[in-house]
Amino acid sequence: MIKKLRRIFILLLAADLCVAGYLIFRYAENSVPNHLFAFVGEAEEVALPFGFRTGVSEETLEITNKESGFSILSQKTGEYHVPVNFMGIVPVKSVDIRVIEKMKVAPSGEPIGIYVETNGLLVLDTAEIEGRDGLTYEPGGNIIKSGDYILKWEGVSVPTIAQLNAAIQKTGAEKASVTIRRNGEKMQVAIRPVLATDRTYKIGAWVREDTQGIGTLTYITEEGGFGTLGHGITDSDTGNLLNLQGGELYRTKILGITQGKNGEPGELQGYINMVAANQIGEIRKNTAMGVFGQMREEDIRDYTAEFLPVGIKQKIKRGSAWIYANLEGTAKKYQIRIEDIDTNSADNKSMIIRVTDKKLLKLTGGIVQGMSGSPIIQDGKIIGAVTHVLVDDPSRGYAVFIEDMLMQ
């Protein structure tokens, strides 16, 4: 009986240790940062939960353990992996640290028109069509799918819907070789168009070409590079990040504001006159953290204020901050409150913010579509950009860390 109880006790103790170990690792996963940026020649304090420590210094990275974490200091740029352990014994995770040169960027807050060219025709969906013979067909079914890009028809590029349709009519009812891109990889498929009731040939696919919209310019670097939106341009139907061939930024004018309400996001209403004289920049990259490119040198001054230091995420505090936005003819500061910070965020929802500025609440109801990219300032540093509104509460929304935009 005693041996049996001893075994049960040992099993329970082992189970408790496993649970404790699991909880420690989960706690570390949430509390210890995955990656950090630091500036050359500037000591950076990194907070750690009680009981967690880090490793020894490297040759070019000085690490000092402290009661509440550790500090790092490097006189050279570089990337480092700093191990973190529990009670000096159990290895938990490694913090990736990237040391970069100090930088300043100019927050903007100005509205801009965005026009992007997709690299191919984006397939939204396939559909059944009624043929001239009275039967129902789905020629694109199980061959192409939502998220694919149609690049070529019979070896010839088809960058527009009109060109694709012309190529389909030329092919008629013959099977055609189609070049598509799926998940970044090119492949060949075969599709046979069907003669529809309107006497035209169809492949039963909904496709989309170029797109445009309004956003807010976040920053301009000293070299004239820009970042905007704080999130990528995605297709409204599929949610997929658009694969861009190129694009331009244009001057735009806000004509009106639809206020946000619970369950009904508001929006900035503007006009984009896409003529050469209104183009102010070239779009070169579309990522989950924003849209990036190069401003025209002659337009930089109109879209920048003073250059501010960049504030990295471990320096951001819950509490008062400001956003820049041009909603009344000139960019102004509006007060917000940072309610939550996720230092381990892997997306563009790193912070939760709340609009507290009474004037802005009266003007827009909070955050509205078109304000994406509005720069966030705290303690005289640019720390992030507005990315999304919370649909059930337009006074609140998400923001991305500025470092995640700058390092794209």
mmCIF file of C-alpha atoms in Angstrom:
data_model
loop_
_atom_site.group_PDB
_atom_site.id
_atom_site.type_symbol
_atom_site.label_atom_id
_atom_site.label_comp_id
_atom_site.label_asym_id
_atom_site.label_seq_id
_atom_site.Cartn_x
_atom_site.Cartn_y
_atom_site.Cartn_z
ATOM 1 C CA MET A 1 0.000 0.000 0.000
ATOM 2 C CA ILE A 2 2.817 2.374 0.924
ATOM 3 C CA LYS A 3 4.655 1.600 -2.344
ATOM 4 C CA LYS A 4 1.476 2.284 -4.298
ATOM 5 C CA LEU A 5 0.974 5.654 -2.578
ATOM 6 C CA ARG A 6 4.633 6.510 -3.201
ATOM 7 C CA ARG A 7 4.219 5.825 -6.911
ATOM 8 C CA ILE A 8 1.099 7.975 -7.026
ATOM 9 C CA PHE A 9 2.930 10.782 -5.199
ATOM 10 C CA ILE A 10 5.874 10.571 -7.626
ATOM 11 C CA LEU A 11 3.520 10.635 -10.617
ATOM 12 C CA LEU A 12 1.670 13.636 -9.213
ATOM 13 C CA LEU A 13 4.972 15.411 -8.520
ATOM 14 C CA ALA A 14 6.169 14.698 -12.066
ATOM 15 C CA ALA A 15 2.875 15.978 -13.452
ATOM 16 C CA ASP A 16 3.173 19.158 -11.350
ATOM 17 C CA LEU A 17 6.703 19.719 -12.626
ATOM 18 C CA CYS A 18 5.571 19.275 -16.228
ATOM 19 C CA VAL A 19 2.724 21.738 -15.733
ATOM 20 C CA ALA A 20 5.060 24.200 -14.003
ATOM 21 C CA GLY A 21 7.563 23.868 -16.840
ATOM 22 C CA TYR A 22 4.855 24.434 -19.419
ATOM 23 C CA LEU A 23 3.575 27.513 -17.578
ATOM 24 C CA ILE A 24 7.118 28.909 -17.324
ATOM 25 C CA PHE A 25 7.669 28.510 -21.047
ATOM 26 C CA ARG A 26 4.291 30.044 -21.881
ATOM 27 C CA TYR A 27 5.007 32.921 -19.508
ATOM 28 C CA ALA A 28 8.388 33.448 -21.139
ATOM 29 C CA GLU A 29 6.894 33.265 -24.617
ATOM 30 C CA ASN A 30 4.514 36.103 -23.787
ATOM 31 C CA SER A 31 6.742 38.195 -21.512
ATOM 32 C CA VAL A 32 10.213 37.913 -23.040
ATOM 33 C CA PRO A 33 10.578 39.764 -26.366
ATOM 34 C CA ASN A 34 11.313 37.696 -29.470
ATOM 35 C CA HIS A 35 13.294 40.392 -31.223
ATOM 36 C CA LEU A 36 14.455 43.928 -30.478
ATOM 37 C CA PHE A 37 16.154 46.827 -32.177
ATOM 38 C CA ALA A 38 18.834 48.926 -30.493
ATOM 39 C CA PHE A 39 20.841 51.928 -31.653
ATOM 40 C CA VAL A 40 24.616 52.053 -32.014
ATOM 41 C CA GLY A 41 26.311 53.620 -28.991
ATOM 42 C CA GLU A 42 23.086 53.823 -26.992
ATOM 43 C CA ALA A 43 22.475 51.588 -23.960
ATOM 44 C CA GLU A 44 19.159 49.798 -24.190
ATOM 45 C CA GLU A 45 17.293 48.474 -21.162
ATOM 46 C CA VAL A 46 15.395 45.206 -21.661
ATOM 47 C CA ALA A 47 12.882 44.189 -19.001
ATOM 48 C CA LEU A 48 12.576 40.531 -17.995
ATOM 49 C CA PRO A 49 10.133 38.860 -15.614
ATOM 50 C CA PHE A 50 11.381 37.807 -12.155
ATOM 51 C CA GLY A 51 13.627 34.765 -12.276
ATOM 52 C CA PHE A 52 14.752 35.199 -15.873
ATOM 53 C CA ARG A 53 18.367 35.999 -16.749
ATOM 54 C CA THR A 54 20.478 36.304 -19.850
ATOM 55 C CA GLY A 55 23.864 35.115 -21.056
ATOM 56 C CA VAL A 56 27.326 36.660 -21.042
ATOM 57 C CA SER A 57 28.522 39.518 -23.230
ATOM 58 C CA GLU A 58 29.715 38.964 -26.765
ATOM 59 C CA GLU A 59 32.802 40.626 -28.177
ATOM 60 C CA THR A 60 30.897 43.518 -29.760
ATOM 61 C CA LEU A 61 27.769 43.457 -27.566
ATOM 62 C CA GLU A 62 28.082 44.387 -23.909
ATOM 63 C CA ILE A 63 25.372 42.752 -21.782
ATOM 64 C CA THR A 64 24.771 43.659 -18.149
ATOM 65 C CA ASN A 65 22.317 41.700 -16.023
ATOM 66 C CA LYS A 66 20.142 43.708 -13.657
ATOM 67 C CA GLU A 67 17.427 42.940 -11.120
ATOM 68 C CA SER A 68 14.627 43.694 -13.583
ATOM 69 C CA GLY A 69 16.282 42.495 -16.791
ATOM 70 C CA PHE A 70 19.457 43.422 -18.648
ATOM 71 C CA SER A 71 21.024 46.223 -20.657
ATOM 72 C CA ILE A 72 22.805 46.001 -23.996
ATOM 73 C CA LEU A 73 25.332 48.321 -25.608
ATOM 74 C CA SER A 74 27.167 48.043 -28.908
ATOM 75 C CA GLN A 75 29.395 50.409 -30.842
ATOM 76 C CA LYS A 76 28.821 48.506 -34.087
ATOM 77 C CA THR A 77 25.814 47.518 -36.139
ATOM 78 C CA GLY A 78 25.057 43.826 -36.250
ATOM 79 C CA GLU A 79 22.682 41.021 -35.344
ATOM 80 C CA TYR A 80 22.940 39.055 -32.109
ATOM 81 C CA HIS A 81 21.182 36.156 -30.404
ATOM 82 C CA VAL A 82 20.962 36.601 -26.641
ATOM 83 C CA PRO A 83 19.913 33.471 -24.692
ATOM 84 C CA VAL A 84 17.446 33.823 -21.812
ATOM 85 C CA ASN A 85 17.164 31.223 -19.051
ATOM 86 C CA PHE A 86 15.060 30.638 -15.967
ATOM 87 C CA MET A 87 16.823 30.721 -12.572
ATOM 88 C CA GLY A 88 20.155 30.582 -14.384
ATOM 89 C CA ILE A 89 19.560 26.921 -15.280
ATOM 90 C CA VAL A 90 16.691 26.226 -17.674
ATOM 91 C CA PRO A 91 17.149 27.649 -21.200
ATOM 92 C CA VAL A 92 13.926 29.312 -22.334
ATOM 93 C CA LYS A 93 14.392 31.239 -25.574
ATOM 94 C CA SER A 94 16.758 33.461 -27.512
ATOM 95 C CA VAL A 95 16.161 37.172 -28.039
ATOM 96 C CA ASP A 96 17.188 38.333 -31.512
ATOM 97 C CA ILE A 97 18.758 41.786 -31.268
ATOM 98 C CA ARG A 98 19.532 43.956 -34.262
ATOM 99 C CA VAL A 99 21.773 46.968 -33.649
ATOM 100 C CA ILE A 100 21.195 49.747 -36.200
ATOM 101 C CA GLU A 101 22.347 53.309 -36.769
ATOM 102 C CA LYS A 102 20.254 56.059 -35.168
ATOM 103 C CA MET A 103 17.752 57.497 -37.596
ATOM 104 C CA LYS A 104 15.240 60.268 -38.008
ATOM 105 C CA VAL A 105 12.218 60.399 -40.280
ATOM 106 C CA ALA A 106 9.690 63.120 -40.982
ATOM 107 C CA PRO A 107 6.115 62.226 -39.968
ATOM 108 C CA SER A 108 3.581 63.390 -42.548
ATOM 109 C CA GLY A 109 -0.116 62.776 -41.896
ATOM 110 C CA GLU A 110 -1.053 64.068 -45.358
ATOM 111 C CA PRO A 111 -3.723 62.274 -47.423
ATOM 112 C CA ILE A 112 -2.466 60.564 -50.575
ATOM 113 C CA GLY A 113 -4.014 58.762 -53.511
ATOM 114 C CA ILE A 114 -2.658 55.266 -54.160
ATOM 115 C CA TYR A 115 -2.756 53.566 -57.558
ATOM 116 C CA VAL A 116 -1.218 50.112 -57.930
ATOM 117 C CA GLU A 117 -0.750 47.800 -60.886
ATOM 118 C CA THR A 118 -1.095 44.114 -60.098
ATOM 119 C CA ASN A 119 1.484 41.740 -61.517
ATOM 120 C CA GLY A 120 -1.063 39.724 -63.494
ATOM 121 C CA LEU A 121 -4.858 39.457 -63.278
ATOM 122 C CA LEU A 122 -6.019 38.373 -59.825
ATOM 123 C CA VAL A 123 -8.545 35.534 -59.870
ATOM 124 C CA LEU A 124 -11.357 36.246 -57.421
ATOM 125 C CA ASP A 125 -13.406 33.110 -58.065
ATOM 126 C CA THR A 126 -14.640 30.711 -60.720
ATOM 127 C CA ALA A 127 -18.265 30.365 -61.776
ATOM 128 C CA GLU A 128 -20.591 28.245 -63.842
ATOM 129 C CA ILE A 129 -21.762 29.543 -67.225
ATOM 130 C CA GLU A 130 -24.630 28.479 -69.445
ATOM 131 C CA GLY A 131 -23.463 27.310 -72.834
ATOM 132 C CA ARG A 132 -25.146 27.878 -76.203
ATOM 133 C CA ASP A 133 -26.034 24.188 -76.174
ATOM 134 C CA GLY A 134 -28.145 24.657 -73.034
ATOM 135 C CA LEU A 135 -25.719 22.818 -70.763
ATOM 136 C CA THR A 136 -23.919 24.265 -67.733
ATOM 137 C CA TYR A 137 -20.120 24.412 -67.675
ATOM 138 C CA GLU A 138 -17.379 25.617 -65.343
ATOM 139 C CA PRO A 139 -14.285 25.665 -67.591
ATOM 140 C CA GLY A 140 -12.036 27.181 -64.918
ATOM 141 C CA GLY A 141 -13.243 24.930 -62.094
ATOM 142 C CA ASN A 142 -10.520 22.855 -60.363
ATOM 143 C CA ILE A 143 -7.975 24.430 -62.742
ATOM 144 C CA ILE A 144 -7.625 27.994 -61.494
ATOM 145 C CA LYS A 145 -8.690 29.189 -58.061
ATOM 146 C CA SER A 146 -9.124 32.285 -55.921
ATOM 147 C CA GLY A 147 -5.775 33.967 -55.301
ATOM 148 C CA ASP A 148 -4.156 32.838 -58.558
ATOM 149 C CA TYR A 149 -2.752 35.407 -60.993
ATOM 150 C CA ILE A 150 -3.258 34.929 -64.746
ATOM 151 C CA LEU A 151 -0.052 36.056 -66.469
ATOM 152 C CA LYS A 152 -0.142 34.765 -70.051
ATOM 153 C CA TRP A 153 -2.586 33.219 -72.503
ATOM 154 C CA GLU A 154 -0.942 31.021 -75.124
ATOM 155 C CA GLY A 155 2.420 32.551 -74.229
ATOM 156 C CA VAL A 156 1.238 36.153 -74.676
ATOM 157 C CA SER A 157 1.081 38.531 -71.688
ATOM 158 C CA VAL A 158 -2.475 39.611 -70.723
ATOM 159 C CA PRO A 159 -2.065 42.451 -68.190
ATOM 160 C CA THR A 160 -5.630 43.775 -68.604
ATOM 161 C CA ILE A 161 -9.091 42.224 -68.595
ATOM 162 C CA ALA A 162 -9.687 43.531 -72.125
ATOM 163 C CA GLN A 163 -6.545 41.792 -73.417
ATOM 164 C CA LEU A 164 -7.489 38.529 -71.694
ATOM 165 C CA ASN A 165 -10.974 38.622 -73.182
ATOM 166 C CA ALA A 166 -9.588 39.327 -76.667
ATOM 167 C CA ALA A 167 -7.225 36.364 -76.339
ATOM 168 C CA ILE A 168 -10.075 34.082 -75.230
ATOM 169 C CA GLN A 169 -12.214 35.092 -78.238
ATOM 170 C CA LYS A 170 -9.280 34.434 -80.581
ATOM 171 C CA THR A 171 -8.813 30.945 -79.115
ATOM 172 C CA GLY A 172 -12.483 30.011 -79.432
ATOM 173 C CA ALA A 173 -13.338 26.505 -78.273
ATOM 174 C CA GLU A 174 -9.756 25.251 -78.518
ATOM 175 C CA LYS A 175 -7.858 24.251 -75.398
ATOM 176 C CA ALA A 176 -5.387 27.003 -74.426
ATOM 177 C CA SER A 177 -2.170 27.006 -72.422
ATOM 178 C CA VAL A 178 -2.402 29.510 -69.563
ATOM 179 C CA THR A 179 0.477 30.704 -67.398
ATOM 180 C CA ILE A 180 -0.552 31.420 -63.825
ATOM 181 C CA ARG A 181 1.216 32.235 -60.572
ATOM 182 C CA ARG A 182 0.041 30.427 -57.455
ATOM 183 C CA ASN A 183 1.612 31.048 -54.044
ATOM 184 C CA GLY A 184 4.570 32.736 -55.729
ATOM 185 C CA GLU A 185 5.256 29.913 -58.193
ATOM 186 C CA LYS A 186 4.577 29.994 -61.929
ATOM 187 C CA MET A 187 2.825 27.031 -63.537
ATOM 188 C CA GLN A 188 1.075 26.043 -66.757
ATOM 189 C CA VAL A 189 -2.564 24.957 -66.876
ATOM 190 C CA ALA A 190 -4.913 24.223 -69.764
ATOM 191 C CA ILE A 191 -8.374 25.767 -70.121
ATOM 192 C CA ARG A 192 -10.957 25.246 -72.872
ATOM 193 C CA PRO A 193 -13.305 28.254 -73.281
ATOM 194 C CA VAL A 194 -17.035 27.628 -73.682
ATOM 195 C CA LEU A 195 -19.378 29.411 -76.100
ATOM 196 C CA ALA A 196 -21.934 31.142 -73.859
ATOM 197 C CA THR A 197 -25.531 32.189 -74.572
ATOM 198 C CA ASP A 198 -24.389 35.718 -75.532
ATOM 199 C CA ARG A 199 -22.292 34.170 -78.359
ATOM 200 C CA THR A 200 -18.943 35.002 -76.689
ATOM 201 C CA TYR A 201 -16.387 32.549 -75.346
ATOM 202 C CA LYS A 202 -15.871 32.495 -71.565
ATOM 203 C CA ILE A 203 -13.697 30.663 -69.036
ATOM 204 C CA GLY A 204 -15.983 31.244 -66.039
ATOM 205 C CA ALA A 205 -13.568 33.306 -63.941
ATOM 206 C CA TRP A 206 -13.946 36.603 -62.104
ATOM 207 C CA VAL A 207 -10.691 38.544 -62.313
ATOM 208 C CA ARG A 208 -9.431 41.940 -61.169
ATOM 209 C CA GLU A 209 -6.697 44.201 -62.471
ATOM 210 C CA ASP A 210 -5.377 47.505 -61.065
ATOM 211 C CA THR A 211 -6.760 49.122 -57.903
ATOM 212 C CA GLN A 212 -6.738 52.528 -56.223
ATOM 213 C CA GLY A 213 -7.660 54.142 -52.928
ATOM 214 C CA ILE A 214 -6.938 56.820 -50.352
ATOM 215 C CA GLY A 215 -4.607 56.561 -47.373
ATOM 216 C CA THR A 216 -2.392 58.680 -45.150
ATOM 217 C CA LEU A 217 1.336 59.143 -45.697
ATOM 218 C CA THR A 218 3.202 57.971 -42.594
ATOM 219 C CA TYR A 219 6.783 59.200 -43.036
ATOM 220 C CA ILE A 220 9.507 60.309 -45.414
ATOM 221 C CA THR A 221 13.151 59.419 -44.806
ATOM 222 C CA GLU A 222 16.081 61.770 -45.284
ATOM 223 C CA GLU A 223 16.749 60.020 -48.604
ATOM 224 C CA GLY A 224 13.162 60.593 -49.795
ATOM 225 C CA GLY A 225 11.854 57.078 -49.188
ATOM 226 C CA PHE A 226 8.279 56.881 -47.943
ATOM 227 C CA GLY A 227 6.075 54.518 -45.980
ATOM 228 C CA THR A 228 2.302 54.593 -45.850
ATOM 229 C CA LEU A 229 -0.821 52.717 -44.645
ATOM 230 C CA GLY A 230 0.909 50.539 -42.018
ATOM 231 C CA HIS A 231 -0.713 47.518 -43.662
ATOM 232 C CA GLY A 232 -0.547 45.978 -47.100
ATOM 233 C CA ILE A 233 -2.937 46.490 -49.985
ATOM 234 C CA THR A 234 -5.122 43.396 -50.167
ATOM 235 C CA ASP A 235 -7.918 42.360 -52.443
ATOM 236 C CA SER A 236 -11.259 43.227 -50.861
ATOM 237 C CA ASP A 237 -12.843 39.951 -51.979
ATOM 238 C CA THR A 238 -10.107 37.396 -51.305
ATOM 239 C CA GLY A 239 -8.146 39.160 -48.556
ATOM 240 C CA ASN A 240 -4.906 38.233 -50.340
ATOM 241 C CA LEU A 241 -1.950 40.625 -50.350
ATOM 242 C CA LEU A 242 -1.750 42.008 -53.879
ATOM 243 C CA ASN A 243 1.346 41.120 -55.868
ATOM 244 C CA LEU A 244 2.297 44.471 -57.386
ATOM 245 C CA GLN A 245 4.026 45.254 -60.624
ATOM 246 C CA GLY A 246 4.278 48.932 -59.710
ATOM 247 C CA GLY A 247 2.248 51.939 -58.724
ATOM 248 C CA GLU A 248 2.178 55.643 -58.002
ATOM 249 C CA LEU A 249 1.307 58.113 -55.267
ATOM 250 C CA TYR A 250 -0.882 61.076 -56.178
ATOM 251 C CA ARG A 251 -1.988 64.288 -54.570
ATOM 252 C CA THR A 252 -5.509 63.982 -53.301
ATOM 253 C CA LYS A 253 -8.067 66.203 -51.680
ATOM 254 C CA ILE A 254 -10.453 65.209 -48.897
ATOM 255 C CA LEU A 255 -13.969 66.220 -49.929
ATOM 256 C CA GLY A 256 -15.894 64.910 -46.947
ATOM 257 C CA ILE A 257 -15.936 62.574 -43.964
ATOM 258 C CA THR A 258 -18.408 59.820 -43.160
ATOM 259 C CA GLN A 259 -18.352 59.441 -39.375
ATOM 260 C CA GLY A 260 -17.715 56.046 -37.862
ATOM 261 C CA LYS A 261 -20.425 54.412 -35.749
ATOM 262 C CA ASN A 262 -20.579 51.156 -33.812
ATOM 263 C CA GLY A 263 -20.676 48.420 -36.431
ATOM 264 C CA GLU A 264 -20.269 50.914 -39.304
ATOM 265 C CA PRO A 265 -16.707 52.075 -40.065
ATOM 266 C CA GLY A 266 -16.524 55.635 -41.391
ATOM 267 C CA GLU A 267 -14.330 56.805 -44.251
ATOM 268 C CA LEU A 268 -12.557 59.773 -45.781
ATOM 269 C CA GLN A 269 -14.113 60.754 -49.089
ATOM 270 C CA GLY A 270 -11.577 62.079 -51.543
ATOM 271 C CA TYR A 271 -10.793 62.622 -55.185
ATOM 272 C CA ILE A 272 -7.729 61.345 -57.032
ATOM 273 C CA ASN A 273 -6.956 63.044 -60.338
ATOM 274 C CA MET A 274 -4.434 60.597 -61.778
ATOM 275 C CA VAL A 275 -2.590 62.873 -64.175
ATOM 276 C CA ALA A 276 1.185 63.199 -64.425
ATOM 277 C CA ALA A 277 1.186 66.640 -62.793
ATOM 278 C CA ASN A 278 -0.362 65.183 -59.635
ATOM 279 C CA GLN A 279 2.010 62.239 -59.250
ATOM 280 C CA ILE A 280 4.284 62.664 -56.214
ATOM 281 C CA GLY A 281 5.951 59.291 -55.801
ATOM 282 C CA GLU A 282 6.601 55.793 -57.066
ATOM 283 C CA ILE A 283 5.410 52.662 -55.237
ATOM 284 C CA ARG A 284 7.990 49.885 -55.139
ATOM 285 C CA LYS A 285 6.887 47.451 -52.448
ATOM 286 C CA ASN A 286 3.654 46.149 -50.906
ATOM 287 C CA THR A 287 4.055 44.230 -47.626
ATOM 288 C CA ALA A 288 1.945 43.269 -44.636
ATOM 289 C CA MET A 289 3.524 46.212 -42.766
ATOM 290 C CA GLY A 290 2.790 48.876 -45.358
ATOM 291 C CA VAL A 291 3.376 50.259 -48.819
ATOM 292 C CA PHE A 292 6.780 51.741 -49.612
ATOM 293 C CA GLY A 293 8.541 53.641 -52.366
ATOM 294 C CA GLN A 294 10.325 56.837 -53.347
ATOM 295 C CA MET A 295 8.981 60.386 -53.299
ATOM 296 C CA ARG A 296 9.690 62.835 -56.090
ATOM 297 C CA GLU A 297 12.323 65.230 -54.829
ATOM 298 C CA GLU A 298 10.327 68.328 -55.743
ATOM 299 C CA ASP A 299 7.346 67.161 -53.637
ATOM 300 C CA ILE A 300 9.118 66.118 -50.437
ATOM 301 C CA ARG A 301 8.865 69.504 -48.737
ATOM 302 C CA ASP A 302 5.067 69.657 -49.160
ATOM 303 C CA TYR A 303 4.626 66.352 -47.322
ATOM 304 C CA THR A 304 7.033 66.656 -44.403
ATOM 305 C CA ALA A 305 7.269 68.541 -41.146
ATOM 306 C CA GLU A 306 10.363 68.347 -38.921
ATOM 307 C CA PHE A 307 12.429 65.185 -38.774
ATOM 308 C CA LEU A 308 11.922 63.266 -35.508
ATOM 309 C CA PRO A 309 13.892 60.463 -33.854
ATOM 310 C CA VAL A 310 12.534 56.946 -34.234
ATOM 311 C CA GLY A 311 11.128 55.429 -31.029
ATOM 312 C CA ILE A 312 11.660 51.672 -30.743
ATOM 313 C CA LYS A 313 9.011 49.461 -29.186
ATOM 314 C CA GLN A 314 10.623 48.860 -25.781
ATOM 315 C CA LYS A 315 10.526 52.629 -25.184
ATOM 316 C CA ILE A 316 6.802 52.929 -25.901
ATOM 317 C CA LYS A 317 4.562 53.453 -22.865
ATOM 318 C CA ARG A 318 0.878 52.993 -22.246
ATOM 319 C CA GLY A 319 -0.752 56.387 -21.948
ATOM 320 C CA SER A 320 -0.913 59.648 -23.850
ATOM 321 C CA ALA A 321 0.315 59.999 -27.446
ATOM 322 C CA TRP A 322 -0.618 61.884 -30.625
ATOM 323 C CA ILE A 323 -1.532 61.120 -34.205
ATOM 324 C CA TYR A 324 -0.908 63.420 -37.167
ATOM 325 C CA ALA A 325 -3.694 63.683 -39.738
ATOM 326 C CA ASN A 326 -4.802 66.248 -42.294
ATOM 327 C CA LEU A 327 -8.574 66.294 -42.038
ATOM 328 C CA GLU A 328 -9.180 70.042 -42.122
ATOM 329 C CA GLY A 329 -6.778 71.376 -44.750
ATOM 330 C CA THR A 330 -3.512 70.958 -42.845
ATOM 331 C CA ALA A 331 -1.923 68.198 -40.779
ATOM 332 C CA LYS A 332 -2.661 68.555 -37.059
ATOM 333 C CA LYS A 333 -1.980 66.634 -33.866
ATOM 334 C CA TYR A 334 -4.865 64.813 -32.225
ATOM 335 C CA GLN A 335 -4.551 63.199 -28.822
ATOM 336 C CA ILE A 336 -4.908 59.466 -28.349
ATOM 337 C CA ARG A 337 -4.209 56.950 -25.609
ATOM 338 C CA ILE A 338 -2.136 53.803 -26.053
ATOM 339 C CA GLU A 339 -4.072 51.117 -24.175
ATOM 340 C CA ASP A 340 -2.050 47.980 -24.885
ATOM 341 C CA ILE A 341 1.337 47.030 -26.376
ATOM 342 C CA ASP A 342 2.252 43.616 -27.766
ATOM 343 C CA THR A 343 6.040 43.551 -28.070
ATOM 344 C CA ASN A 344 5.902 40.083 -29.655
ATOM 345 C CA SER A 345 3.361 41.013 -32.300
ATOM 346 C CA ALA A 346 4.175 39.488 -35.668
ATOM 347 C CA ASP A 347 1.610 41.521 -37.600
ATOM 348 C CA ASN A 348 0.445 45.116 -37.984
ATOM 349 C CA LYS A 349 -1.669 45.060 -34.817
ATOM 350 C CA SER A 350 1.113 45.800 -32.324
ATOM 351 C CA MET A 351 -0.763 48.371 -30.253
ATOM 352 C CA ILE A 352 -4.346 49.123 -29.301
ATOM 353 C CA ILE A 353 -5.086 52.840 -29.320
ATOM 354 C CA ARG A 354 -8.069 54.968 -28.344
ATOM 355 C CA VAL A 355 -8.910 58.419 -29.691
ATOM 356 C CA THR A 356 -9.441 60.807 -26.779
ATOM 357 C CA ASP A 357 -9.294 64.117 -28.669
ATOM 358 C CA LYS A 358 -12.785 65.655 -28.473
ATOM 359 C CA LYS A 359 -12.365 67.567 -31.740
ATOM 360 C CA LEU A 360 -11.373 64.448 -33.660
ATOM 361 C CA LEU A 361 -14.215 62.435 -32.126
ATOM 362 C CA LYS A 362 -16.663 65.126 -33.218
ATOM 363 C CA LEU A 363 -15.126 65.294 -36.686
ATOM 364 C CA THR A 364 -14.809 61.581 -37.527
ATOM 365 C CA GLY A 365 -16.202 59.577 -34.615
ATOM 366 C CA GLY A 366 -12.687 58.193 -34.076
ATOM 367 C CA ILE A 367 -10.670 56.242 -36.636
ATOM 368 C CA VAL A 368 -12.074 55.965 -40.159
ATOM 369 C CA GLN A 369 -10.978 54.316 -43.397
ATOM 370 C CA GLY A 370 -8.409 56.509 -45.105
ATOM 371 C CA MET A 371 -6.645 57.344 -41.823
ATOM 372 C CA SER A 372 -4.527 54.199 -42.125
ATOM 373 C CA GLY A 373 -0.910 55.307 -42.000
ATOM 374 C CA SER A 374 -1.464 58.304 -39.715
ATOM 375 C CA PRO A 375 1.823 58.605 -37.781
ATOM 376 C CA ILE A 376 1.831 58.230 -33.992
ATOM 377 C CA ILE A 377 4.076 60.453 -31.863
ATOM 378 C CA GLN A 378 5.032 59.941 -28.224
ATOM 379 C CA ASP A 379 7.643 61.881 -26.233
ATOM 380 C CA GLY A 380 8.820 63.674 -29.349
ATOM 381 C CA LYS A 381 9.499 60.448 -31.281
ATOM 382 C CA ILE A 382 7.641 58.718 -34.088
ATOM 383 C CA ILE A 383 6.669 55.288 -32.753
ATOM 384 C CA GLY A 384 4.083 53.842 -35.114
ATOM 385 C CA ALA A 385 1.149 54.272 -37.464
ATOM 386 C CA VAL A 386 -2.602 53.696 -37.348
ATOM 387 C CA THR A 387 -3.612 50.532 -39.233
ATOM 388 C CA HIS A 388 -7.177 49.429 -38.431
ATOM 389 C CA VAL A 389 -10.343 50.548 -36.681
ATOM 390 C CA LEU A 390 -12.281 48.317 -34.289
ATOM 391 C CA VAL A 391 -15.625 47.967 -36.043
ATOM 392 C CA ASP A 392 -17.641 47.715 -32.815
ATOM 393 C CA ASP A 393 -15.960 50.834 -31.354
ATOM 394 C CA PRO A 394 -14.629 53.388 -33.898
ATOM 395 C CA SER A 395 -12.899 55.359 -31.145
ATOM 396 C CA ARG A 396 -10.426 52.475 -30.852
ATOM 397 C CA GLY A 397 -8.119 50.781 -33.313
ATOM 398 C CA TYR A 398 -4.794 49.073 -33.963
ATOM 399 C CA ALA A 399 -1.366 50.454 -34.766
ATOM 400 C CA VAL A 400 1.934 49.032 -36.026
ATOM 401 C CA PHE A 401 5.411 49.720 -34.605
ATOM 402 C CA ILE A 402 7.353 52.192 -36.770
ATOM 403 C CA GLU A 403 10.429 49.922 -36.659
ATOM 404 C CA ASP A 404 8.440 47.178 -38.404
ATOM 405 C CA MET A 405 7.670 49.596 -41.241
ATOM 406 C CA LEU A 406 11.194 50.984 -41.528
ATOM 407 C CA MET A 407 12.815 47.538 -41.719
ATOM 408 C CA GLN A 408 10.755 46.262 -44.655
#
